[in-house]
Amino acid sequence: MSNNLLLSVGDNILSKGNLQDLNVPPVGRINDIREYMSNPENFNGNINELTERLEADAEQCRNIIKILKDRINLKIATLKKIREDVLQLNSEVQKPGAEIRFVTKREKVKLHFLDEAETKEYFVQEALERYSVKMSFLYGEILSLDSDVDHVTYLEGVSKMNVKYVRDWYRTEMQDKNKKPLPESVGHTVGQ
């Protein structure tokens, strides 16, 4: 896959909003090592500098994965809290005198979601609707974040693979340079 295609895929994910505030490195698989290493923008002759740069991309991906997983955990905690709140509200509505409290006196229910800063008040029916909408929204966000974790994990794997590929290529090149050249007759058969 070319770097341009990966960046295009990354831009699509960034537009979802999950990675908008995170600096996802432009990682692409190295397909042609000779072409890649001959480009002075990639390799200036210092293999340590190149591998450090590639390893930094992998480290950046690991940091982003941690942030995304923290976001997933917050969404899951919010979802669990909503379930508890719905059960509690259901219990309140079933108690004797609930009709007077919630219908006649029009008592409102306070809603505070863990992933939001403000607390709002709603009538019981509106509160139940808000809970339902929020739960659906959270499920979608969790799936989206999980997809982004998969994508960044893939980029981390590509980064690691690139580091190994570059090191192996460099090691082979250095070994080949240090070997004595073979005589011209090697590889020719008798009688040619």
mmCIF file with all atom_site columns, C-alpha atoms in Angstrom, residues 21 79 81 116 125:
data_model
loop_
_atom_site.group_PDB
_atom_site.id
_atom_site.type_symbol
_atom_site.label_atom_id
_atom_site.label_alt_id
_atom_site.label_comp_id
_atom_site.label_asym_id
_atom_site.label_entity_id
_atom_site.label_seq_id
_atom_site.pdbx_PDB_ins_code
_atom_site.Cartn_x
_atom_site.Cartn_y
_atom_site.Cartn_z
_atom_site.occupancy
_atom_site.B_iso_or_equiv
_atom_site.pdbx_formal_charge
_atom_site.auth_seq_id
_atom_site.auth_comp_id
_atom_site.auth_asym_id
_atom_site.auth_atom_id
_atom_site.pdbx_PDB_model_num
ATOM 1 C CA . ASP A 1 21  ? -6.808  15.847 18.206 1.00 0.00 ? 21  ASP A CA 1
ATOM 2 C CA . LEU A 1 79  ? -22.637 3.116  29.442 1.00 0.00 ? 79  LEU A CA 1
ATOM 3 C CA . LYS A 1 81  ? -23.539 4.139  34.707 1.00 0.00 ? 81  LYS A CA 1
ATOM 4 C CA . GLU A 1 116 ? -20.029 15.140 29.734 1.00 0.00 ? 116 GLU A CA 1
ATOM 5 C CA . GLN A 1 125 ? -40.225 10.505 29.709 1.00 0.00 ? 125 GLN A CA 1
#
